[in-house]
């Protein structure tokens, strides 16, 4: 992934943000050693941003689509209250096996519930509202995830959608492939949706922060 900011600015921002926990660092390093696409991890700076967002909305229930090896799920678990929960969706067994190992190393792991299977199916089965929904799974379903996430979001909650700059490819017309087109469609849909307000934050690969209107 191309970096939108220079490496020294990224390092400075990271050094002046909430620190990465020892467990997250160990998981990130092991993911880098063992997995084929370790760059999928949100990393320390976006991880700090996710934690801050969870704290700002006072999140108790978090829903994550796309767990991979569990880095962002652990970030959320670190800042949730003792009775808080992260429901996280994943389809890949190898990634989930590594996540489980790390969740078992910490009492925080008890807050995390892994739901294996396509995230859309899991979303259909879920009941109750979530304070924060983090969308970071397959890009072709981003619009479907966004639509269902609005049904599952608490009135004071927030939806965070990752990779919405897609390495800068969102600027390309016509879109070079289906994934880029799907992300462009999502970004257009959210910007034109009168039910929500949104900010596209240029952290890492772009995070779309979406909040329902009319919540004060
Ligand atoms: C970008 S990674 C998630 C990274 C993770 N949030 C982190 O920061 O560590 C995307 C993950 O979504 C998973 N995924 C892909 N399609 C999925 C689907 N339909 N349902 C659930 N997970 C899916 C992939 O297996 C992959 O592990």
PDB file of N, CA, C and O in Angstrom, residues 162-208:
ATOM      1  N   UNK A 162     -13.078   1.302   6.413  1.00  0.00           N
ATOM      2  CA  UNK A 162     -11.645   1.372   6.113  1.00  0.00           C
ATOM      3  C   UNK A 162     -11.364   1.297   4.609  1.00  0.00           C
ATOM      4  O   UNK A 162     -12.181   0.805   3.838  1.00  0.00           O
ATOM      5  N   UNK A 163     -10.193   1.789   4.233  1.00  0.00           N
ATOM      6  CA  UNK A 163      -9.657   1.696   2.854  1.00  0.00           C
ATOM      7  C   UNK A 163     -10.487   2.453   1.823  1.00  0.00           C
ATOM      8  O   UNK A 163     -10.521   2.060   0.648  1.00  0.00           O
ATOM      9  N   UNK A 164     -11.115   3.536   2.236  1.00  0.00           N
ATOM     10  CA  UNK A 164     -11.995   4.233   1.298  1.00  0.00           C
ATOM     11  C   UNK A 164     -11.225   5.113   0.300  1.00  0.00           C
ATOM     12  O   UNK A 164     -11.837   5.701  -0.592  1.00  0.00           O
ATOM     13  N   UNK A 165      -9.900   5.193   0.431  1.00  0.00           N
ATOM     14  CA  UNK A 165      -9.101   5.866  -0.609  1.00  0.00           C
ATOM     15  C   UNK A 165      -8.467   4.840  -1.554  1.00  0.00           C
ATOM     16  O   UNK A 165      -8.005   5.197  -2.636  1.00  0.00           O
ATOM     17  N   UNK A 166      -8.433   3.609  -1.123  1.00  0.00           N
ATOM     18  CA  UNK A 166      -8.000   2.469  -1.954  1.00  0.00           C
ATOM     19  C   UNK A 166      -6.708   2.798  -2.698  1.00  0.00           C
ATOM     20  O   UNK A 166      -6.656   2.768  -3.912  1.00  0.00           O
ATOM     21  N   UNK A 167      -5.722   3.178  -1.919  1.00  0.00           N
ATOM     22  CA  UNK A 167      -4.395   3.447  -2.484  1.00  0.00           C
ATOM     23  C   UNK A 167      -4.404   4.596  -3.494  1.00  0.00           C
ATOM     24  O   UNK A 167      -3.562   4.671  -4.391  1.00  0.00           O
ATOM     25  N   UNK A 168      -5.378   5.466  -3.390  1.00  0.00           N
ATOM     26  CA  UNK A 168      -5.489   6.596  -4.323  1.00  0.00           C
ATOM     27  C   UNK A 168      -6.278   6.262  -5.581  1.00  0.00           C
ATOM     28  O   UNK A 168      -6.617   7.160  -6.361  1.00  0.00           O
ATOM     29  N   UNK A 169      -6.638   4.992  -5.767  1.00  0.00           N
ATOM     30  CA  UNK A 169      -7.333   4.591  -6.995  1.00  0.00           C
ATOM     31  C   UNK A 169      -8.747   5.158  -7.100  1.00  0.00           C
ATOM     32  O   UNK A 169      -9.331   5.166  -8.186  1.00  0.00           O
ATOM     33  N   UNK A 170      -9.294   5.625  -5.983  1.00  0.00           N
ATOM     34  CA  UNK A 170     -10.655   6.207  -6.045  1.00  0.00           C
ATOM     35  C   UNK A 170     -10.692   7.439  -6.956  1.00  0.00           C
ATOM     36  O   UNK A 170     -11.759   7.853  -7.398  1.00  0.00           O
ATOM     37  N   UNK A 171      -9.505   8.012  -7.235  1.00  0.00           N
ATOM     38  CA  UNK A 171      -9.469   9.186  -8.115  1.00  0.00           C
ATOM     39  C   UNK A 171      -9.615   8.808  -9.589  1.00  0.00           C
ATOM     40  O   UNK A 171      -9.858   9.669 -10.429  1.00  0.00           O
ATOM     41  N   UNK A 172      -9.466   7.533  -9.908  1.00  0.00           N
ATOM     42  CA  UNK A 172      -9.407   7.115 -11.314  1.00  0.00           C
ATOM     43  C   UNK A 172     -10.793   6.950 -11.934  1.00  0.00           C
ATOM     44  O   UNK A 172     -11.666   6.322 -11.352  1.00  0.00           O
ATOM     45  N   UNK A 173     -10.950   7.540 -13.133  1.00  0.00           N
ATOM     46  CA  UNK A 173     -12.190   7.396 -13.910  1.00  0.00           C
ATOM     47  C   UNK A 173     -11.822   7.035 -15.338  1.00  0.00           C
ATOM     48  O   UNK A 173     -11.045   7.778 -15.945  1.00  0.00           O
ATOM     49  N   UNK A 174     -12.308   5.963 -15.857  1.00  0.00           N
ATOM     50  CA  UNK A 174     -13.178   4.997 -15.193  1.00  0.00           C
ATOM     51  C   UNK A 174     -12.399   4.198 -14.160  1.00  0.00           C
ATOM     52  O   UNK A 174     -11.166   4.122 -14.239  1.00  0.00           O
ATOM     53  N   UNK A 175     -13.095   3.601 -13.196  1.00  0.00           N
ATOM     54  CA  UNK A 175     -12.397   2.800 -12.180  1.00  0.00           C
ATOM     55  C   UNK A 175     -11.667   1.623 -12.828  1.00  0.00           C
ATOM     56  O   UNK A 175     -12.205   1.001 -13.743  1.00  0.00           O
ATOM     57  N   UNK A 176     -10.441   1.325 -12.376  1.00  0.00           N
ATOM     58  CA  UNK A 176      -9.649   0.260 -13.007  1.00  0.00           C
ATOM     59  C   UNK A 176     -10.167  -1.152 -12.736  1.00  0.00           C
ATOM     60  O   UNK A 176      -9.818  -2.076 -13.463  1.00  0.00           O
ATOM     61  N   UNK A 177     -10.972  -1.332 -11.709  1.00  0.00           N
ATOM     62  CA  UNK A 177     -11.468  -2.685 -11.410  1.00  0.00           C
ATOM     63  C   UNK A 177     -12.731  -2.586 -10.554  1.00  0.00           C
ATOM     64  O   UNK A 177     -13.139  -1.500 -10.133  1.00  0.00           O
ATOM     65  N   UNK A 178     -13.303  -3.759 -10.291  1.00  0.00           N
ATOM     66  CA  UNK A 178     -14.598  -3.811  -9.583  1.00  0.00           C
ATOM     67  C   UNK A 178     -14.507  -3.318  -8.129  1.00  0.00           C
ATOM     68  O   UNK A 178     -15.434  -2.720  -7.611  1.00  0.00           O
ATOM     69  N   UNK A 179     -13.367  -3.612  -7.497  1.00  0.00           N
ATOM     70  CA  UNK A 179     -13.237  -3.195  -6.089  1.00  0.00           C
ATOM     71  C   UNK A 179     -13.188  -1.677  -5.994  1.00  0.00           C
ATOM     72  O   UNK A 179     -13.821  -1.061  -5.120  1.00  0.00           O
ATOM     73  N   UNK A 180     -12.423  -1.060  -6.901  1.00  0.00           N
ATOM     74  CA  UNK A 180     -12.355   0.408  -6.897  1.00  0.00           C
ATOM     75  C   UNK A 180     -13.747   0.983  -7.153  1.00  0.00           C
ATOM     76  O   UNK A 180     -14.174   1.928  -6.476  1.00  0.00           O
ATOM     77  N   UNK A 181     -14.457   0.395  -8.112  1.00  0.00           N
ATOM     78  CA  UNK A 181     -15.808   0.888  -8.426  1.00  0.00           C
ATOM     79  C   UNK A 181     -16.723   0.759  -7.207  1.00  0.00           C
ATOM     80  O   UNK A 181     -17.532   1.655  -6.924  1.00  0.00           O
ATOM     81  N   UNK A 182     -16.577  -0.342  -6.467  1.00  0.00           N
ATOM     82  CA  UNK A 182     -17.433  -0.558  -5.286  1.00  0.00           C
ATOM     83  C   UNK A 182     -17.140   0.494  -4.210  1.00  0.00           C
ATOM     84  O   UNK A 182     -18.065   1.007  -3.562  1.00  0.00           O
ATOM     85  N   UNK A 183     -15.867   0.812  -4.040  1.00  0.00           N
ATOM     86  CA  UNK A 183     -15.522   1.813  -3.018  1.00  0.00           C
ATOM     87  C   UNK A 183     -15.978   3.206  -3.463  1.00  0.00           C
ATOM     88  O   UNK A 183     -16.514   3.982  -2.666  1.00  0.00           O
ATOM     89  N   UNK A 184     -15.810   3.507  -4.741  1.00  0.00           N
ATOM     90  CA  UNK A 184     -16.307   4.798  -5.247  1.00  0.00           C
ATOM     91  C   UNK A 184     -17.825   4.911  -5.034  1.00  0.00           C
ATOM     92  O   UNK A 184     -18.328   5.960  -4.631  1.00  0.00           O
ATOM     93  N   UNK A 185     -18.538   3.822  -5.299  1.00  0.00           N
ATOM     94  CA  UNK A 185     -19.997   3.844  -5.134  1.00  0.00           C
ATOM     95  C   UNK A 185     -20.369   4.100  -3.675  1.00  0.00           C
ATOM     96  O   UNK A 185     -21.263   4.885  -3.361  1.00  0.00           O
ATOM     97  N   UNK A 186     -19.659   3.407  -2.787  1.00  0.00           N
ATOM     98  CA  UNK A 186     -19.916   3.583  -1.346  1.00  0.00           C
ATOM     99  C   UNK A 186     -19.677   5.046  -0.946  1.00  0.00           C
ATOM    100  O   UNK A 186     -20.513   5.658  -0.269  1.00  0.00           O
ATOM    101  N   UNK A 187     -18.555   5.599  -1.366  1.00  0.00           N
ATOM    102  CA  UNK A 187     -18.226   6.977  -0.984  1.00  0.00           C
ATOM    103  C   UNK A 187     -19.285   7.957  -1.504  1.00  0.00           C
ATOM    104  O   UNK A 187     -19.685   8.890  -0.789  1.00  0.00           O
ATOM    105  N   UNK A 188     -19.749   7.739  -2.748  1.00  0.00           N
ATOM    106  CA  UNK A 188     -20.806   8.596  -3.321  1.00  0.00           C
ATOM    107  C   UNK A 188     -22.101   8.444  -2.535  1.00  0.00           C
ATOM    108  O   UNK A 188     -22.756   9.426  -2.184  1.00  0.00           O
ATOM    109  N   UNK A 189     -22.452   7.201  -2.250  1.00  0.00           N
ATOM    110  CA  UNK A 189     -23.704   6.909  -1.542  1.00  0.00           C
ATOM    111  C   UNK A 189     -23.731   7.583  -0.175  1.00  0.00           C
ATOM    112  O   UNK A 189     -24.719   8.221   0.205  1.00  0.00           O
ATOM    113  N   UNK A 190     -22.648   7.457   0.573  1.00  0.00           N
ATOM    114  CA  UNK A 190     -22.600   8.031   1.921  1.00  0.00           C
ATOM    115  C   UNK A 190     -22.651   9.562   1.836  1.00  0.00           C
ATOM    116  O   UNK A 190     -23.401  10.212   2.576  1.00  0.00           O
ATOM    117  N   UNK A 191     -21.894  10.140   0.904  1.00  0.00           N
ATOM    118  CA  UNK A 191     -21.859  11.610   0.797  1.00  0.00           C
ATOM    119  C   UNK A 191     -23.243  12.172   0.462  1.00  0.00           C
ATOM    120  O   UNK A 191     -23.577  13.287   0.859  1.00  0.00           O
ATOM    121  N   UNK A 192     -24.059  11.392  -0.265  1.00  0.00           N
ATOM    122  CA  UNK A 192     -25.385  11.882  -0.686  1.00  0.00           C
ATOM    123  C   UNK A 192     -26.498  11.411   0.247  1.00  0.00           C
ATOM    124  O   UNK A 192     -27.661  11.716   0.006  1.00  0.00           O
ATOM    125  N   UNK A 193     -26.172  10.675   1.294  1.00  0.00           N
ATOM    126  CA  UNK A 193     -27.199  10.085   2.162  1.00  0.00           C
ATOM    127  C   UNK A 193     -27.665  11.118   3.196  1.00  0.00           C
ATOM    128  O   UNK A 193     -26.899  11.505   4.084  1.00  0.00           O
ATOM    129  N   UNK A 194     -28.920  11.593   3.101  1.00  0.00           N
ATOM    130  CA  UNK A 194     -29.376  12.647   4.022  1.00  0.00           C
ATOM    131  C   UNK A 194     -29.510  12.162   5.462  1.00  0.00           C
ATOM    132  O   UNK A 194     -29.662  12.966   6.375  1.00  0.00           O
ATOM    133  N   UNK A 195     -29.443  10.861   5.682  1.00  0.00           N
ATOM    134  CA  UNK A 195     -29.604  10.328   7.047  1.00  0.00           C
ATOM    135  C   UNK A 195     -28.343  10.453   7.887  1.00  0.00           C
ATOM    136  O   UNK A 195     -28.389  10.259   9.103  1.00  0.00           O
ATOM    137  N   UNK A 196     -27.215  10.738   7.235  1.00  0.00           N
ATOM    138  CA  UNK A 196     -25.942  10.695   7.962  1.00  0.00           C
ATOM    139  C   UNK A 196     -25.073  11.915   7.661  1.00  0.00           C
ATOM    140  O   UNK A 196     -25.276  12.614   6.667  1.00  0.00           O
ATOM    141  N   UNK A 197     -24.087  12.145   8.539  1.00  0.00           N
ATOM    142  CA  UNK A 197     -22.986  13.069   8.254  1.00  0.00           C
ATOM    143  C   UNK A 197     -21.716  12.240   8.210  1.00  0.00           C
ATOM    144  O   UNK A 197     -21.583  11.253   8.956  1.00  0.00           O
ATOM    145  N   UNK A 198     -20.776  12.672   7.359  1.00  0.00           N
ATOM    146  CA  UNK A 198     -19.560  11.857   7.206  1.00  0.00           C
ATOM    147  C   UNK A 198     -18.329  12.736   7.030  1.00  0.00           C
ATOM    148  O   UNK A 198     -18.409  13.853   6.532  1.00  0.00           O
ATOM    149  N   UNK A 199     -17.206  12.202   7.469  1.00  0.00           N
ATOM    150  CA  UNK A 199     -15.904  12.823   7.204  1.00  0.00           C
ATOM    151  C   UNK A 199     -14.982  11.725   6.680  1.00  0.00           C
ATOM    152  O   UNK A 199     -14.875  10.658   7.300  1.00  0.00           O
ATOM    153  N   UNK A 200     -14.329  12.008   5.553  1.00  0.00           N
ATOM    154  CA  UNK A 200     -13.347  11.046   5.045  1.00  0.00           C
ATOM    155  C   UNK A 200     -11.985  11.467   5.598  1.00  0.00           C
ATOM    156  O   UNK A 200     -11.422  12.482   5.202  1.00  0.00           O
ATOM    157  N   UNK A 201     -11.501  10.685   6.535  1.00  0.00           N
ATOM    158  CA  UNK A 201     -10.262  11.022   7.250  1.00  0.00           C
ATOM    159  C   UNK A 201      -9.087  10.360   6.528  1.00  0.00           C
ATOM    160  O   UNK A 201      -9.136   9.168   6.221  1.00  0.00           O
ATOM    161  N   UNK A 202      -8.036  11.139   6.271  1.00  0.00           N
ATOM    162  CA  UNK A 202      -6.937  10.620   5.435  1.00  0.00           C
ATOM    163  C   UNK A 202      -5.861   9.910   6.263  1.00  0.00           C
ATOM    164  O   UNK A 202      -4.670  10.071   6.043  1.00  0.00           O
ATOM    165  N   UNK A 203      -6.299   9.120   7.240  1.00  0.00           N
ATOM    166  CA  UNK A 203      -5.360   8.259   7.967  1.00  0.00           C
ATOM    167  C   UNK A 203      -5.126   7.011   7.126  1.00  0.00           C
ATOM    168  O   UNK A 203      -6.071   6.436   6.575  1.00  0.00           O
ATOM    169  N   UNK A 204      -3.856   6.595   7.030  1.00  0.00           N
ATOM    170  CA  UNK A 204      -3.485   5.363   6.325  1.00  0.00           C
ATOM    171  C   UNK A 204      -4.139   5.303   4.940  1.00  0.00           C
ATOM    172  O   UNK A 204      -3.858   6.141   4.101  1.00  0.00           O
ATOM    173  N   UNK A 205      -5.080   4.365   4.707  1.00  0.00           N
ATOM    174  CA  UNK A 205      -5.691   4.209   3.386  1.00  0.00           C
ATOM    175  C   UNK A 205      -7.069   4.873   3.314  1.00  0.00           C
ATOM    176  O   UNK A 205      -7.850   4.598   2.424  1.00  0.00           O
ATOM    177  N   UNK A 206      -7.339   5.777   4.305  1.00  0.00           N
ATOM    178  CA  UNK A 206      -8.615   6.486   4.325  1.00  0.00           C
ATOM    179  C   UNK A 206      -9.647   5.779   5.172  1.00  0.00           C
ATOM    180  O   UNK A 206      -9.909   4.585   4.986  1.00  0.00           O
ATOM    181  N   UNK A 207     -10.222   6.502   6.128  1.00  0.00           N
ATOM    182  CA  UNK A 207     -11.277   5.957   6.980  1.00  0.00           C
ATOM    183  C   UNK A 207     -12.479   6.890   6.879  1.00  0.00           C
ATOM    184  O   UNK A 207     -12.359   8.097   7.139  1.00  0.00           O
ATOM    185  N   UNK A 208     -13.617   6.339   6.483  1.00  0.00           N
ATOM    186  CA  UNK A 208     -14.835   7.141   6.411  1.00  0.00           C
ATOM    187  C   UNK A 208     -15.546   7.037   7.754  1.00  0.00           C
ATOM    188  O   UNK A 208     -15.871   5.936   8.211  1.00  0.00           O
TER     189      UNK A 208
END
